[in-house]
Coordinates of C-alpha atoms in Angstrom, one line a residue:
Chain A
M1 CA 77.1 -36.7 -144.9
S2 CA 80.3 -37.9 -146.4
D3 CA 81.6 -34.3 -146.7
D4 CA 80.9 -33.9 -143.1
L5 CA 83.0 -36.9 -142.2
L6 CA 85.9 -35.8 -144.3
I7 CA 86.0 -32.4 -142.8
K8 CA 85.6 -33.8 -139.3
D9 CA 88.5 -36.2 -139.9
E10 CA 90.8 -33.4 -141.1
N11 CA 89.9 -31.4 -138.1
S12 CA 90.4 -34.1 -135.7
I13 CA 93.9 -34.7 -137.0
A14 CA 94.6 -31.0 -136.9
T15 CA 93.5 -30.9 -133.3
V16 CA 95.7 -33.8 -132.5
E17 CA 98.7 -31.8 -133.8
Q18 CA 97.6 -28.7 -132.0
H19 CA 97.0 -30.6 -128.9
D20 CA 100.6 -31.8 -129.0
L21 CA 101.8 -28.3 -129.7
F22 CA 100.1 -26.6 -126.9
S23 CA 99.7 -29.2 -124.2
M24 CA 103.4 -29.7 -123.9
G25 CA 104.0 -26.2 -123.0
I26 CA 107.8 -26.6 -122.9
K27 CA 108.4 -27.4 -126.5
K28 CA 107.3 -26.2 -129.8
L29 CA 107.4 -28.1 -133.0
N30 CA 109.2 -26.7 -136.0
R31 CA 109.2 -28.3 -139.3
V32 CA 112.6 -28.5 -140.8
T33 CA 112.6 -25.9 -143.5
P34 CA 116.0 -25.3 -145.0
G35 CA 116.1 -21.9 -146.7
N36 CA 113.1 -20.2 -145.4
G37 CA 111.4 -20.7 -142.1
S38 CA 107.8 -20.7 -143.1
L39 CA 105.8 -23.2 -141.2
R40 CA 103.6 -24.6 -143.9
R41 CA 106.2 -25.9 -146.3
R42 CA 105.9 -29.5 -145.4
R43 CA 106.7 -31.4 -148.6
R44 CA 109.4 -29.1 -149.7
S45 CA 111.5 -30.3 -146.8
S46 CA 111.2 -33.8 -148.1
S47 CA 112.5 -33.0 -151.5
R48 CA 115.4 -31.1 -150.1
A49 CA 116.1 -33.8 -147.6
S50 CA 116.1 -36.5 -150.1
S51 CA 118.3 -34.6 -152.5
K52 CA 120.9 -34.7 -149.8
N53 CA 122.6 -38.0 -149.2
L54 CA 120.2 -39.7 -146.9
K55 CA 120.7 -43.1 -148.3
S56 CA 123.3 -43.9 -145.8
T57 CA 121.7 -45.0 -142.6
T58 CA 124.2 -43.2 -140.5
D59 CA 122.4 -39.9 -141.1
I60 CA 119.3 -41.0 -139.3
S61 CA 119.2 -40.3 -135.6
P62 CA 118.9 -43.4 -133.4
A63 CA 115.7 -42.0 -132.0
S64 CA 114.1 -41.9 -135.4
K65 CA 115.0 -45.4 -136.1
I66 CA 113.8 -46.6 -132.8
F67 CA 110.5 -44.8 -133.1
R68 CA 110.0 -46.2 -136.6
N69 CA 110.5 -49.7 -135.4
L70 CA 108.3 -49.1 -132.5
L71 CA 105.6 -48.0 -134.9
I72 CA 106.0 -51.2 -136.9
L73 CA 105.8 -53.2 -133.7
E74 CA 102.8 -51.2 -132.5
D75 CA 101.0 -51.6 -135.7
D76 CA 101.4 -55.4 -135.7
L77 CA 100.3 -55.6 -132.1
R78 CA 97.3 -53.5 -133.0
R79 CA 96.5 -56.0 -135.7
Q80 CA 96.9 -58.9 -133.3
A81 CA 94.7 -57.3 -130.7
K82 CA 92.0 -56.9 -133.2
E83 CA 92.4 -60.4 -134.4
Q84 CA 92.2 -61.9 -130.9
K85 CA 89.2 -59.8 -130.1
L86 CA 87.4 -61.0 -133.1
L87 CA 88.3 -64.6 -132.3
K88 CA 87.1 -64.2 -128.8
W89 CA 83.8 -62.8 -129.9
Q90 CA 83.2 -65.3 -132.6
F91 CA 83.7 -68.3 -130.4
T92 CA 81.9 -66.8 -127.4
L93 CA 78.9 -66.2 -129.7
F94 CA 79.2 -69.7 -131.1
L95 CA 79.5 -71.4 -127.7
S96 CA 76.7 -69.4 -126.1
S97 CA 74.3 -70.1 -128.9
L98 CA 75.1 -73.8 -128.7
M99 CA 74.5 -73.7 -124.9
G100 CA 71.3 -71.8 -125.5
V101 CA 70.0 -74.5 -127.8
A102 CA 71.1 -77.2 -125.4
G103 CA 69.4 -75.4 -122.5
F104 CA 66.2 -75.2 -124.4
A105 CA 66.3 -78.9 -125.2
F106 CA 67.1 -79.7 -121.6
Y107 CA 64.2 -77.6 -120.4
E108 CA 61.8 -79.1 -122.9
L109 CA 62.8 -82.6 -121.9
Y110 CA 62.7 -82.4 -118.1
F111 CA 61.1 -79.3 -116.8
S112 CA 58.3 -78.5 -119.2
Q113 CA 54.7 -78.8 -118.0
E114 CA 53.5 -81.0 -120.9
S115 CA 55.6 -84.0 -121.4
V116 CA 57.0 -84.3 -124.9
Q117 CA 56.7 -87.7 -126.7
G118 CA 57.6 -89.5 -129.8
L119 CA 60.0 -88.3 -132.5
Y120 CA 60.2 -84.8 -131.0
R121 CA 61.5 -86.2 -127.8
M122 CA 64.1 -88.3 -129.5
M123 CA 65.2 -85.3 -131.6
L124 CA 65.6 -83.2 -128.5
Q125 CA 67.6 -85.9 -126.7
F126 CA 69.8 -86.3 -129.7
L127 CA 70.3 -82.6 -130.0
F128 CA 71.2 -82.3 -126.3
M129 CA 73.7 -85.2 -126.4
F130 CA 75.2 -83.9 -129.7
I131 CA 75.8 -80.4 -128.3
M132 CA 77.3 -81.8 -125.0
I133 CA 79.7 -83.9 -126.9
T134 CA 80.7 -81.1 -129.1
V135 CA 81.3 -78.8 -126.2
I136 CA 83.4 -81.4 -124.4
L137 CA 85.5 -82.1 -127.5
F138 CA 85.9 -78.4 -128.0
H139 CA 87.4 -78.1 -124.5
L140 CA 89.5 -81.3 -124.7
S141 CA 91.0 -80.4 -128.1
G142 CA 92.4 -77.2 -126.6
E143 CA 90.3 -75.0 -128.9
Y144 CA 88.6 -73.5 -125.9
R145 CA 92.0 -72.3 -124.6
R146 CA 93.1 -71.1 -128.0
T147 CA 90.0 -69.2 -128.9
I148 CA 88.7 -67.9 -125.7
V149 CA 91.1 -68.1 -122.8
I150 CA 94.3 -66.8 -124.5
P151 CA 92.5 -64.0 -126.4
R152 CA 91.0 -62.8 -123.2
K153 CA 94.4 -62.5 -121.6
F154 CA 96.0 -61.0 -124.6
F155 CA 96.9 -57.7 -123.1
T156 CA 98.2 -59.2 -119.8
N157 CA 100.3 -61.7 -121.6
T158 CA 101.7 -59.3 -124.1
N159 CA 102.6 -56.8 -121.4
K160 CA 104.4 -59.5 -119.4
G161 CA 106.4 -60.2 -122.5
I162 CA 107.4 -56.7 -123.4
R163 CA 107.8 -55.4 -119.9
Q164 CA 111.5 -56.0 -120.0
F165 CA 111.8 -53.5 -122.8
N166 CA 110.1 -50.8 -120.8
V167 CA 107.1 -50.5 -123.0
K168 CA 103.5 -51.2 -122.3
L169 CA 100.5 -51.9 -124.5
V170 CA 97.4 -50.0 -123.5
K171 CA 93.9 -49.7 -124.7
V172 CA 92.8 -46.3 -125.9
K173 CA 89.4 -45.2 -124.9
S174 CA 87.6 -43.4 -127.6
S175 CA 84.9 -40.9 -126.9
V176 CA 81.3 -41.4 -127.7
S177 CA 81.3 -39.0 -130.7
D178 CA 84.3 -40.8 -132.1
M179 CA 82.5 -44.1 -131.8
I180 CA 79.4 -42.7 -133.5
A181 CA 81.5 -41.4 -136.3
D182 CA 83.2 -44.8 -136.6
I183 CA 79.8 -46.5 -136.8
V184 CA 78.6 -44.1 -139.4
R185 CA 81.7 -44.5 -141.4
Y186 CA 81.5 -48.3 -141.2
I187 CA 77.9 -48.3 -142.4
S188 CA 78.4 -45.9 -145.2
R189 CA 81.6 -47.8 -146.3
K190 CA 79.7 -51.1 -146.4
V191 CA 76.8 -49.6 -148.2
A192 CA 79.1 -47.9 -150.7
W193 CA 81.0 -51.1 -151.4
T194 CA 77.8 -53.1 -151.8
S195 CA 76.2 -50.7 -154.2
M196 CA 79.5 -50.4 -156.2
R197 CA 79.5 -54.2 -156.5
I198 CA 75.9 -54.2 -157.6
L199 CA 76.5 -51.4 -160.1
R200 CA 79.4 -53.3 -161.5
I201 CA 77.2 -56.2 -162.2
I202 CA 74.2 -54.4 -163.7
L203 CA 75.9 -51.7 -165.6
P204 CA 78.0 -52.1 -168.7
I205 CA 81.7 -51.5 -168.0
S206 CA 82.1 -48.8 -170.6
Y207 CA 79.4 -46.7 -169.0
L208 CA 80.4 -47.4 -165.5
E209 CA 83.2 -44.9 -165.0
T210 CA 81.1 -42.0 -166.2
T211 CA 78.0 -42.8 -164.2
W212 CA 77.4 -40.3 -161.5
I213 CA 76.0 -42.8 -159.1
Y214 CA 79.1 -45.0 -159.4
Q215 CA 81.3 -42.0 -158.8
L216 CA 79.2 -40.9 -155.9
W217 CA 79.6 -44.3 -154.1
R218 CA 83.2 -44.4 -154.9
S219 CA 83.8 -41.0 -153.3
V220 CA 81.7 -42.1 -150.3
A221 CA 83.8 -45.2 -150.0
I222 CA 87.0 -43.2 -149.9
R223 CA 85.6 -40.5 -147.6
S224 CA 84.4 -43.0 -145.1
Q225 CA 87.7 -44.8 -144.6
P226 CA 88.3 -45.9 -141.0
R227 CA 90.3 -43.8 -138.6
I228 CA 93.9 -44.7 -138.5
G229 CA 96.7 -44.4 -136.0
A230 CA 96.5 -45.1 -132.3
V231 CA 92.8 -45.2 -132.1
D232 CA 92.3 -48.4 -130.2
V233 CA 95.7 -49.7 -129.0
K234 CA 99.0 -48.0 -128.4
L235 CA 102.4 -48.6 -127.0
V236 CA 103.5 -46.4 -124.1
L237 CA 107.0 -46.0 -122.9
Y238 CA 107.5 -46.4 -119.2
P239 CA 108.1 -43.1 -117.3
R240 CA 110.6 -44.6 -115.0
A241 CA 112.9 -45.7 -117.8
F242 CA 112.5 -42.8 -120.2
S243 CA 112.6 -39.0 -119.8
A244 CA 109.6 -36.9 -120.6
E245 CA 111.3 -35.6 -123.7
I246 CA 111.6 -39.1 -125.2
R247 CA 108.1 -40.1 -124.3
E248 CA 106.7 -36.9 -125.8
G249 CA 108.9 -37.4 -128.8
W250 CA 107.4 -40.8 -129.3
E251 CA 103.9 -39.5 -129.1
I252 CA 104.6 -36.7 -131.5
Y253 CA 106.3 -39.1 -133.9
R254 CA 103.4 -41.5 -134.0
D255 CA 100.7 -38.8 -134.3
E256 CA 102.7 -37.1 -137.0
F257 CA 103.3 -40.3 -139.0
W258 CA 99.6 -41.2 -139.0
A259 CA 98.5 -37.7 -139.7
R260 CA 100.7 -37.8 -142.8
E261 CA 99.4 -41.3 -143.7
G262 CA 95.8 -40.1 -143.4
A263 CA 96.5 -37.1 -145.5
R264 CA 98.1 -39.3 -148.2
R265 CA 95.0 -41.4 -148.3
R266 CA 92.6 -38.5 -148.4
K267 CA 94.4 -37.1 -151.4
L268 CA 92.6 -39.8 -153.3
V269 CA 89.4 -37.9 -152.8
N270 CA 90.9 -34.9 -154.5
Q271 CA 91.9 -37.1 -157.4
I272 CA 88.3 -38.2 -157.8
S273 CA 86.8 -34.8 -157.4
P274 CA 89.5 -32.4 -158.3
K275 CA 89.1 -28.9 -157.0
R276 CA 89.0 -26.1 -159.6
D277 CA 91.7 -23.6 -159.1
Chain B
M1 CA 94.0 -50.7 -139.7
N2 CA 96.6 -53.2 -140.7
S3 CA 99.7 -51.7 -142.4
L4 CA 99.7 -54.4 -145.0
S5 CA 96.5 -53.2 -146.6
Y6 CA 97.7 -49.9 -147.6
L7 CA 101.1 -51.1 -148.5
T8 CA 99.6 -53.4 -151.1
G9 CA 97.4 -50.5 -152.1
S10 CA 94.3 -52.5 -152.0
S11 CA 92.2 -49.6 -150.7
Q12 CA 93.1 -47.4 -153.7
P13 CA 90.7 -47.3 -156.6
T14 CA 92.1 -47.9 -160.0
S15 CA 93.5 -44.6 -161.1
S16 CA 92.4 -43.2 -164.4
S17 CA 92.6 -39.9 -166.0
K18 CA 91.3 -36.9 -164.1
E19 CA 88.8 -36.0 -166.8
E20 CA 87.1 -39.3 -166.5
L21 CA 87.0 -39.3 -162.8
R22 CA 85.5 -35.9 -162.5
F23 CA 83.0 -35.9 -159.7
P24 CA 79.7 -35.4 -161.4
F25 CA 78.4 -33.1 -158.8
S26 CA 81.3 -30.6 -158.9
E27 CA 80.4 -27.0 -158.9
S28 CA 81.1 -26.5 -162.5
S29 CA 78.3 -28.7 -163.7
L30 CA 75.6 -26.5 -162.2
P31 CA 75.7 -23.2 -164.2
N32 CA 76.5 -24.5 -167.7
V33 CA 73.7 -26.9 -168.1
T34 CA 73.3 -26.4 -171.8
E35 CA 76.9 -27.2 -172.5
E36 CA 76.7 -30.4 -170.6
Q37 CA 73.7 -31.4 -172.6
E38 CA 75.4 -30.8 -175.8
V39 CA 78.4 -32.8 -174.7
E40 CA 76.1 -35.5 -173.5
N41 CA 74.4 -35.7 -176.9
G42 CA 77.7 -35.9 -178.6
E43 CA 78.7 -38.8 -176.4
V44 CA 75.5 -40.5 -177.0
S45 CA 76.0 -40.6 -180.7
Q46 CA 79.5 -42.0 -180.1
D47 CA 78.2 -44.6 -177.7
S48 CA 75.4 -45.7 -179.9
K49 CA 78.0 -47.1 -182.3
G50 CA 79.6 -49.0 -179.4
G51 CA 76.5 -50.5 -177.9
R52 CA 72.9 -50.0 -177.3
P53 CA 72.7 -50.8 -173.5
S54 CA 74.7 -47.7 -172.5
W55 CA 72.3 -45.5 -174.4
V56 CA 69.4 -47.1 -172.7
W57 CA 71.0 -46.5 -169.3
R58 CA 71.6 -42.9 -170.2
V59 CA 67.9 -42.4 -170.9
V60 CA 66.9 -44.1 -167.7
F61 CA 69.2 -42.0 -165.6
F62 CA 68.3 -38.7 -167.5
L63 CA 65.2 -37.7 -165.7
P64 CA 66.2 -38.5 -162.1
T65 CA 69.4 -36.8 -162.6
W66 CA 68.0 -33.4 -163.7
L67 CA 64.8 -33.4 -161.8
I68 CA 65.9 -34.7 -158.4
I69 CA 69.6 -35.2 -158.0
K70 CA 70.9 -31.9 -159.4
P71 CA 68.5 -29.7 -157.4
I72 CA 69.4 -31.6 -154.3
W73 CA 73.0 -31.2 -155.1
L74 CA 72.5 -27.5 -155.6
I75 CA 70.9 -27.1 -152.2
W76 CA 73.6 -29.3 -150.6
F77 CA 76.3 -27.2 -152.3
V78 CA 74.8 -24.0 -151.0
L79 CA 74.5 -25.3 -147.5
T80 CA 78.1 -26.7 -147.3
F81 CA 79.7 -23.8 -149.2
P82 CA 81.6 -22.4 -146.2
L83 CA 83.0 -25.8 -145.4
N84 CA 84.0 -26.5 -149.0
L85 CA 85.7 -23.1 -149.1
I86 CA 87.8 -24.0 -146.1
E87 CA 88.7 -27.3 -147.4
H88 CA 89.4 -25.9 -150.8
T89 CA 91.8 -23.2 -149.5
S90 CA 93.6 -25.6 -147.2
S91 CA 94.2 -28.2 -149.9
K92 CA 95.6 -25.7 -152.3
D93 CA 99.0 -25.8 -150.5
G94 CA 99.1 -29.6 -150.9
S95 CA 98.5 -29.4 -154.6
V96 CA 101.3 -27.0 -155.2
E97 CA 103.8 -28.9 -153.1
E98 CA 102.8 -32.2 -154.7
E99 CA 104.5 -31.2 -157.9
E100 CA 107.8 -30.7 -156.1
V101 CA 107.7 -34.2 -154.7
I102 CA 107.2 -36.0 -158.0
P103 CA 110.7 -35.3 -159.4
T104 CA 112.2 -36.6 -156.2
N105 CA 110.5 -39.9 -156.6
S106 CA 111.5 -40.3 -160.2
Q107 CA 115.1 -39.6 -159.2
G108 CA 115.0 -42.2 -156.5
S109 CA 113.6 -44.8 -158.8
G110 CA 116.0 -43.9 -161.5
G111 CA 118.9 -44.6 -159.2
G112 CA 117.8 -48.2 -159.1
E113 CA 117.6 -48.1 -155.3
V114 CA 113.8 -48.4 -155.1
I115 CA 113.9 -50.8 -152.3
E116 CA 116.0 -48.6 -150.1
D117 CA 114.0 -45.5 -151.1
D118 CA 110.9 -46.1 -149.1
D119 CA 113.1 -46.8 -146.1
L120 CA 114.7 -43.5 -145.9
V121 CA 113.1 -40.9 -148.1
G122 CA 110.7 -39.2 -145.8
E123 CA 109.9 -35.9 -144.2
S124 CA 111.7 -34.7 -141.2
M125 CA 111.2 -32.4 -138.3
V126 CA 113.1 -31.4 -135.3
L127 CA 111.9 -30.9 -131.8
H128 CA 112.9 -27.6 -130.5
E129 CA 112.7 -26.4 -127.0
D130 CA 110.5 -23.4 -126.5
S131 CA 112.8 -21.0 -124.9
I132 CA 110.0 -18.7 -123.7
K133 CA 108.0 -21.2 -121.9
S134 CA 110.8 -23.3 -120.5
S135 CA 109.6 -22.8 -117.0
R136 CA 110.3 -26.4 -116.0
P137 CA 112.5 -26.6 -112.9
S138 CA 115.9 -27.5 -114.1
T139 CA 116.4 -31.2 -113.5
S140 CA 119.6 -33.2 -113.8
R141 CA 119.9 -32.1 -117.4
S142 CA 120.3 -28.4 -117.3
S143 CA 121.0 -27.9 -121.0
Y144 CA 118.0 -30.0 -122.2
T145 CA 119.1 -29.7 -125.7
S146 CA 116.2 -30.0 -128.0
T147 CA 118.0 -31.7 -130.8
R148 CA 119.1 -34.5 -128.6
L149 CA 116.6 -36.8 -130.3
G150 CA 117.8 -35.6 -133.6
K151 CA 115.9 -35.2 -136.7
F152 CA 112.7 -37.2 -137.1
L153 CA 112.4 -38.9 -140.4
F154 CA 109.1 -40.2 -141.5
P155 CA 109.1 -43.1 -143.8
K156 CA 106.7 -43.2 -146.7
K157 CA 105.8 -46.7 -146.0
L158 CA 105.7 -48.1 -142.5
I159 CA 107.3 -51.4 -143.4
P160 CA 109.8 -51.2 -146.3
Q161 CA 109.1 -53.2 -149.4
S162 CA 112.5 -54.9 -149.0
I163 CA 111.3 -56.6 -145.9
L164 CA 107.8 -57.4 -147.1
Q165 CA 108.8 -59.0 -150.4
T166 CA 111.8 -60.9 -149.3
D167 CA 111.6 -64.6 -148.6
R168 CA 114.4 -64.4 -146.1
K169 CA 113.2 -64.7 -142.6
K170 CA 114.9 -63.3 -139.5
V171 CA 116.8 -65.7 -137.3
L172 CA 115.6 -66.7 -133.9
V173 CA 118.2 -68.3 -131.7
L174 CA 116.7 -70.4 -128.9
D175 CA 118.3 -71.8 -125.8
L176 CA 117.4 -75.3 -124.8
D177 CA 117.7 -75.9 -121.0
E178 CA 115.5 -74.0 -118.8
T179 CA 114.1 -72.1 -121.8
L180 CA 112.3 -74.7 -123.8
I181 CA 112.8 -77.8 -121.7
H182 CA 114.0 -79.0 -118.4
S183 CA 115.7 -82.3 -117.8
M184 CA 116.7 -84.2 -114.7
S185 CA 118.9 -87.2 -114.5
R186 CA 117.4 -90.3 -113.0
S187 CA 119.4 -90.3 -109.9
T188 CA 118.4 -86.9 -108.7
S189 CA 114.7 -87.2 -109.3
S190 CA 112.9 -89.8 -107.4
S191 CA 109.3 -88.8 -107.9
N192 CA 107.0 -87.2 -110.5
T193 CA 109.2 -88.2 -113.4
S194 CA 107.0 -90.7 -115.0
Q195 CA 105.5 -88.2 -117.5
G196 CA 108.8 -87.0 -118.8
H197 CA 110.4 -88.1 -122.0
M198 CA 113.3 -90.4 -121.5
V199 CA 116.6 -89.7 -123.2
E200 CA 119.6 -91.9 -122.9
V201 CA 122.9 -90.2 -123.3
T202 CA 126.2 -91.9 -123.9
F203 CA 129.2 -89.6 -123.5
S204 CA 131.8 -90.6 -126.0
V205 CA 134.7 -89.4 -124.0
S206 CA 134.0 -91.3 -120.8
G207 CA 131.8 -93.9 -122.2
V208 CA 129.4 -93.4 -119.3
S209 CA 125.7 -93.7 -120.2
S210 CA 123.0 -92.0 -118.2
L211 CA 119.3 -91.5 -118.4
Y212 CA 117.6 -88.1 -118.4
Y213 CA 113.9 -87.3 -118.0
V214 CA 113.1 -84.3 -120.2
H215 CA 110.0 -82.1 -119.7
K216 CA 108.7 -79.6 -122.1
R217 CA 107.9 -76.2 -120.9
P218 CA 104.2 -75.3 -121.0
Y219 CA 103.2 -74.0 -124.5
C220 CA 106.5 -75.2 -125.9
D221 CA 104.9 -76.9 -128.9
L222 CA 102.5 -74.0 -129.5
F223 CA 105.4 -71.6 -129.3
L224 CA 107.6 -73.5 -131.7
S225 CA 104.9 -74.2 -134.3
R226 CA 103.9 -70.5 -134.4
V227 CA 107.4 -69.1 -134.3
C228 CA 108.7 -71.4 -137.1
K229 CA 106.4 -69.6 -139.5
W230 CA 107.9 -66.3 -138.8
Y231 CA 111.6 -67.1 -138.2
D232 CA 114.4 -69.5 -139.1
L233 CA 114.9 -71.4 -135.9
V234 CA 118.3 -72.1 -134.5
I235 CA 119.1 -74.0 -131.3
F236 CA 122.2 -72.7 -129.5
T237 CA 122.7 -74.5 -126.3
A238 CA 125.5 -74.6 -123.8
S239 CA 125.1 -78.2 -123.2
M240 CA 127.0 -81.1 -124.8
R241 CA 126.1 -82.4 -128.2
E242 CA 125.5 -85.9 -127.1
Y243 CA 122.8 -84.7 -124.8
A244 CA 121.3 -82.0 -126.9
D245 CA 120.9 -83.9 -130.2
P246 CA 118.3 -86.4 -129.0
V247 CA 116.4 -83.7 -127.2
I248 CA 116.3 -81.5 -130.2
D249 CA 115.1 -84.5 -132.3
W250 CA 112.4 -85.0 -129.8
L251 CA 111.4 -81.3 -130.0
E252 CA 111.4 -81.5 -133.8
S253 CA 109.0 -84.4 -133.8
G254 CA 106.4 -82.3 -132.1
I255 CA 106.4 -79.6 -134.8
S256 CA 106.3 -79.5 -138.5
A257 CA 109.4 -77.4 -139.0
R258 CA 113.0 -78.2 -138.6
F259 CA 115.7 -76.2 -136.8
T260 CA 118.0 -74.8 -139.5
K261 CA 121.1 -75.0 -137.3
R262 CA 122.3 -76.6 -134.1
K263 CA 125.0 -75.1 -132.0
Y264 CA 126.5 -76.8 -128.9
R265 CA 128.8 -76.2 -126.0
S266 CA 131.8 -76.5 -128.4
D267 CA 130.6 -73.4 -130.2
C268 CA 130.4 -71.3 -127.1
I269 CA 133.2 -69.2 -125.8
L270 CA 134.3 -70.1 -122.3
R271 CA 135.0 -67.1 -120.1
D272 CA 136.7 -67.8 -116.8
G273 CA 134.6 -67.2 -113.8
I274 CA 131.6 -66.3 -115.9
G275 CA 130.5 -69.2 -118.0
Y276 CA 129.7 -70.1 -121.6
V277 CA 129.0 -67.1 -123.8
K278 CA 127.2 -67.5 -127.1
D279 CA 128.5 -65.4 -130.0
L280 CA 125.7 -64.7 -132.4
T281 CA 128.0 -63.6 -135.2
M282 CA 128.8 -67.2 -135.9
I283 CA 125.2 -67.9 -136.7
S284 CA 124.4 -64.8 -138.8
K285 CA 126.4 -61.8 -139.9
N286 CA 123.2 -59.8 -140.0
L287 CA 122.8 -59.0 -136.4
Q288 CA 119.9 -56.6 -137.1
D289 CA 117.9 -59.7 -138.1
T290 CA 118.8 -61.9 -135.3
I291 CA 117.1 -62.4 -132.0
I292 CA 118.2 -64.7 -129.1
V293 CA 115.9 -66.0 -126.5
D294 CA 117.7 -67.1 -123.4
N295 CA 117.2 -67.4 -119.7
S296 CA 120.7 -66.6 -118.6
P297 CA 122.1 -63.1 -119.2
V298 CA 125.6 -64.6 -119.3
S299 CA 124.8 -66.4 -122.5
Y300 CA 124.0 -63.3 -124.5
A301 CA 126.6 -61.1 -122.8
M302 CA 128.2 -60.4 -126.2
N303 CA 124.9 -59.4 -127.9
V304 CA 122.8 -57.8 -125.3
D305 CA 120.9 -55.8 -127.8
N306 CA 119.7 -58.9 -129.6
A307 CA 118.4 -60.6 -126.5
I308 CA 115.0 -61.4 -125.1
Q309 CA 115.2 -62.6 -121.7
V310 CA 112.8 -65.3 -120.5
E311 CA 112.5 -66.5 -117.0
G312 CA 114.2 -69.9 -116.4
W313 CA 111.7 -72.7 -116.1
I314 CA 112.1 -75.8 -114.0
S315 CA 108.7 -77.3 -113.0
D316 CA 106.0 -74.7 -112.8
P317 CA 103.0 -76.1 -114.8
T318 CA 101.3 -72.7 -115.0
D319 CA 104.2 -71.0 -116.6
T320 CA 103.4 -68.7 -119.5
G321 CA 106.8 -67.4 -120.3
L322 CA 106.8 -68.7 -123.9
L323 CA 103.2 -67.7 -124.5
N324 CA 103.9 -64.2 -123.4
L325 CA 106.7 -63.8 -126.0
L326 CA 104.5 -64.7 -129.0
P327 CA 102.9 -61.3 -129.6
L328 CA 106.3 -59.6 -129.3
L329 CA 108.0 -62.0 -131.7
E330 CA 105.1 -61.7 -134.2
G331 CA 105.5 -58.0 -134.1
L332 CA 109.2 -58.0 -134.5
R333 CA 109.3 -60.0 -137.7
F334 CA 108.7 -56.9 -139.9
T335 CA 111.1 -54.5 -138.1
T336 CA 114.0 -53.1 -139.9
D337 CA 116.3 -53.6 -137.1
T338 CA 115.4 -55.8 -134.1
R339 CA 118.1 -54.2 -132.0
N340 CA 116.3 -50.9 -132.0
I341 CA 113.4 -52.5 -130.1
L342 CA 115.4 -54.9 -128.0
S343 CA 117.9 -52.3 -126.8
L344 CA 115.0 -50.5 -125.1
K345 CA 115.7 -52.7 -122.2
N346 CA 118.5 -50.3 -121.4
G347 CA 116.1 -47.5 -121.0
E348 CA 117.4 -44.1 -122.2
H349 CA 120.8 -45.5 -123.2
A350 CA 119.2 -46.8 -126.3
F351 CA 118.7 -43.3 -127.6
V352 CA 122.3 -42.2 -127.4

């Protein structure tokens, strides 16, 4: 299963690149290869490039700098969006469960066929009052606004703030198969972490590193890393302010960066199970 | 995925030597079973000196390993062989090229410029126009030079270490009137002033004293208390010191932080027919780490690329101007150069 995921992931990134290459139709992507023009020399270019004097910032094109900073901004906005979504869900769940209990108590007290008496009735009354006061305080203290109203408007508010810079934050819809893969990855990651923790407790440390089961879970944990890049939220440049070339350049830059980052992380798998040459 | 997590390397397992980390189900372990057993026996004798528990575990795991796991693995290996083959051949390139990268890194760190390294050492690519397929109708730009965007450089780390590790915050310059607060003198406002904070101002020159009602913009306290965690706050107002000081004191009382600097009308540059212009270089020489939030474009006319414009506020109680800026400001705190983002307000001119 984990092998499947790994292979799927590599393929998906490859298709992203290919999609960029072919969908544009007007451009093609060439890696900078000083010396020879072979397409697959990726890393060599870096060693060459860094041997040149790239330390001075003047060598870097303004587009590259802008895109890099946009990436930083986008990544932080992605984190914020995730954080706000979590906040919203947590407190919606909290409030709705409170209201559910309160509704149950209210029904038992006043609408139930058999009248409740004694201690049970007092308990229900206390519970109802307690929850009502909690909810009112929650609203009055501004927590309701902070945890539910503002997170719900996160995209609207953010877009109002960044509109003057001709960028827009949009949600990315992921396909059903991607979502299934995400869930499978999530579950297998959690399972792997849990079993690694258990193994660390029950097994002696000297024996841990060589145990096959520990190695297995470790490789599963690495292979089921979450997808990275613009999978949920992304920044889009406004078409009326930027030409198609710049917008495509930005998309390419982002996809390329995250593809490289993903490749860097997946190299850890090869470190754990090195291929035999 | 948050960028911080991989920068700190938390997701990486502790690296140890490759022999130790060998995946136990790799292909090699299948054919030479006897060798493995010999090796295992040898290890057992070594381990038994060290401790008894590991030997016990080895016995416990022995039967399931050879009776269940290894056969299953064999079947799995046979089934996924084609996929493994593809993966194997594709990753070969990477392993060869990896060796070429390593010396580069050591050179970079040897130079003592580790902090700047991650900033700039990266891989690059250039967008080229496909001359064959350029069937697009020629627009205003007939040449459509492909290298207009220049070479793309990919940083090794998204946020450079120099920014993550430093304690120095970026500087956020805030305007006072119509941005954070709005004030009315008593004579002009007859009604609806009871909620405002009263500030008495005595002008030293004329000796005239007057009373102002000051109102905070909605979310002003929330804005300031959030933003002071990310930035050093500076107030730069075009109003007089006598008026601004009590107002700033009042603002400070609502939040836990202090404004690091206060600048007044005397620090502005007066341009005839235009108004007071604020020069950011007198606050910080590092303009790449400076942001100004102002409602009037005249104020930041000298530093347009550092400015975030916010709509002027007078009395609208449902205004969310400050709230809307929070996500942007939170995202900008890790950028290498704030001007790169803020200059996007000029559209394509930012790229030339």
